[in-house]
Amino acid sequence: MSAYDASVTAGESGPLIVLTGELDVTTDAELSELVNGQLTEQTLHLTIDVSGLDFADTSAIRVFVLAAKTLRERGGDLVLLRPQRALARVLEILGAGEVMTIRTGPDTTP
């Protein structure tokens, strides 16, 4: 059983979700509800800080990609902040950077 924590605050350009712990298929529905709950009609930009994630499987990445596609259709974007090396590699392999912005450097303020 995986465990994760999430918090949502107002960022400069839209909601900021901070995730820590582990995301896998057992957290998929909860994560989807959390992310989709931030996609109000007014939301054009969503930032998700994933620097505290020790693990995220493809079901979690799918939630991010679907949200990114929704925002892109509205002319907005989804930004993932500071993924750890393993997650960054999976995102790269899956081509997630084509539908969302992935910021890996230190200057990643939302």
PDB file of N, CA and C in Angstrom, residues 27-38 63:
ATOM      1  N   THR A  27      -3.541   4.760  -5.708  1.00  0.00           N
ATOM      2  CA  THR A  27      -3.839   6.165  -5.419  1.00  0.00           C
ATOM      3  C   THR A  27      -4.404   6.888  -6.634  1.00  0.00           C
ATOM      4  N   ASP A  28      -4.588   6.164  -7.721  1.00  0.00           N
ATOM      5  CA  ASP A  28      -5.000   6.757  -8.993  1.00  0.00           C
ATOM      6  C   ASP A  28      -6.303   7.547  -8.889  1.00  0.00           C
ATOM      7  N   ALA A  29      -7.332   6.958  -8.316  1.00  0.00           N
ATOM      8  CA  ALA A  29      -8.638   7.638  -8.248  1.00  0.00           C
ATOM      9  C   ALA A  29      -8.564   8.885  -7.386  1.00  0.00           C
ATOM     10  N   GLU A  30      -7.877   8.787  -6.262  1.00  0.00           N
ATOM     11  CA  GLU A  30      -7.743   9.928  -5.360  1.00  0.00           C
ATOM     12  C   GLU A  30      -6.938  11.059  -6.010  1.00  0.00           C
ATOM     13  N   LEU A  31      -5.845  10.697  -6.678  1.00  0.00           N
ATOM     14  CA  LEU A  31      -5.027  11.693  -7.372  1.00  0.00           C
ATOM     15  C   LEU A  31      -5.817  12.351  -8.494  1.00  0.00           C
ATOM     16  N   SER A  32      -6.544  11.554  -9.245  1.00  0.00           N
ATOM     17  CA  SER A  32      -7.349  12.082 -10.339  1.00  0.00           C
ATOM     18  C   SER A  32      -8.385  13.075  -9.816  1.00  0.00           C
ATOM     19  N   GLU A  33      -9.030  12.734  -8.715  1.00  0.00           N
ATOM     20  CA  GLU A  33     -10.024  13.618  -8.117  1.00  0.00           C
ATOM     21  C   GLU A  33      -9.375  14.932  -7.652  1.00  0.00           C
ATOM     22  N   LEU A  34      -8.198  14.829  -7.047  1.00  0.00           N
ATOM     23  CA  LEU A  34      -7.474  16.013  -6.577  1.00  0.00           C
ATOM     24  C   LEU A  34      -7.105  16.933  -7.743  1.00  0.00           C
ATOM     25  N   VAL A  35      -6.489  16.369  -8.763  1.00  0.00           N
ATOM     26  CA  VAL A  35      -6.035  17.172  -9.909  1.00  0.00           C
ATOM     27  C   VAL A  35      -7.229  17.742 -10.668  1.00  0.00           C
ATOM     28  N   ASN A  36      -8.209  16.910 -10.969  1.00  0.00           N
ATOM     29  CA  ASN A  36      -9.368  17.386 -11.718  1.00  0.00           C
ATOM     30  C   ASN A  36     -10.176  18.414 -10.939  1.00  0.00           C
ATOM     31  N   GLY A  37     -10.117  18.337  -9.612  1.00  0.00           N
ATOM     32  CA  GLY A  37     -10.799  19.311  -8.785  1.00  0.00           C
ATOM     33  C   GLY A  37     -10.231  20.718  -8.933  1.00  0.00           C
ATOM     34  N   GLN A  38      -9.008  20.807  -9.413  1.00  0.00           N
ATOM     35  CA  GLN A  38      -8.379  22.117  -9.634  1.00  0.00           C
ATOM     36  C   GLN A  38      -8.644  22.662 -11.029  1.00  0.00           C
ATOM     37  N   VAL A  63      -2.662  10.666 -15.181  1.00  0.00           N
ATOM     38  CA  VAL A  63      -3.482  11.727 -14.596  1.00  0.00           C
ATOM     39  C   VAL A  63      -2.907  13.090 -14.977  1.00  0.00           C
TER      40      VAL A  63
END
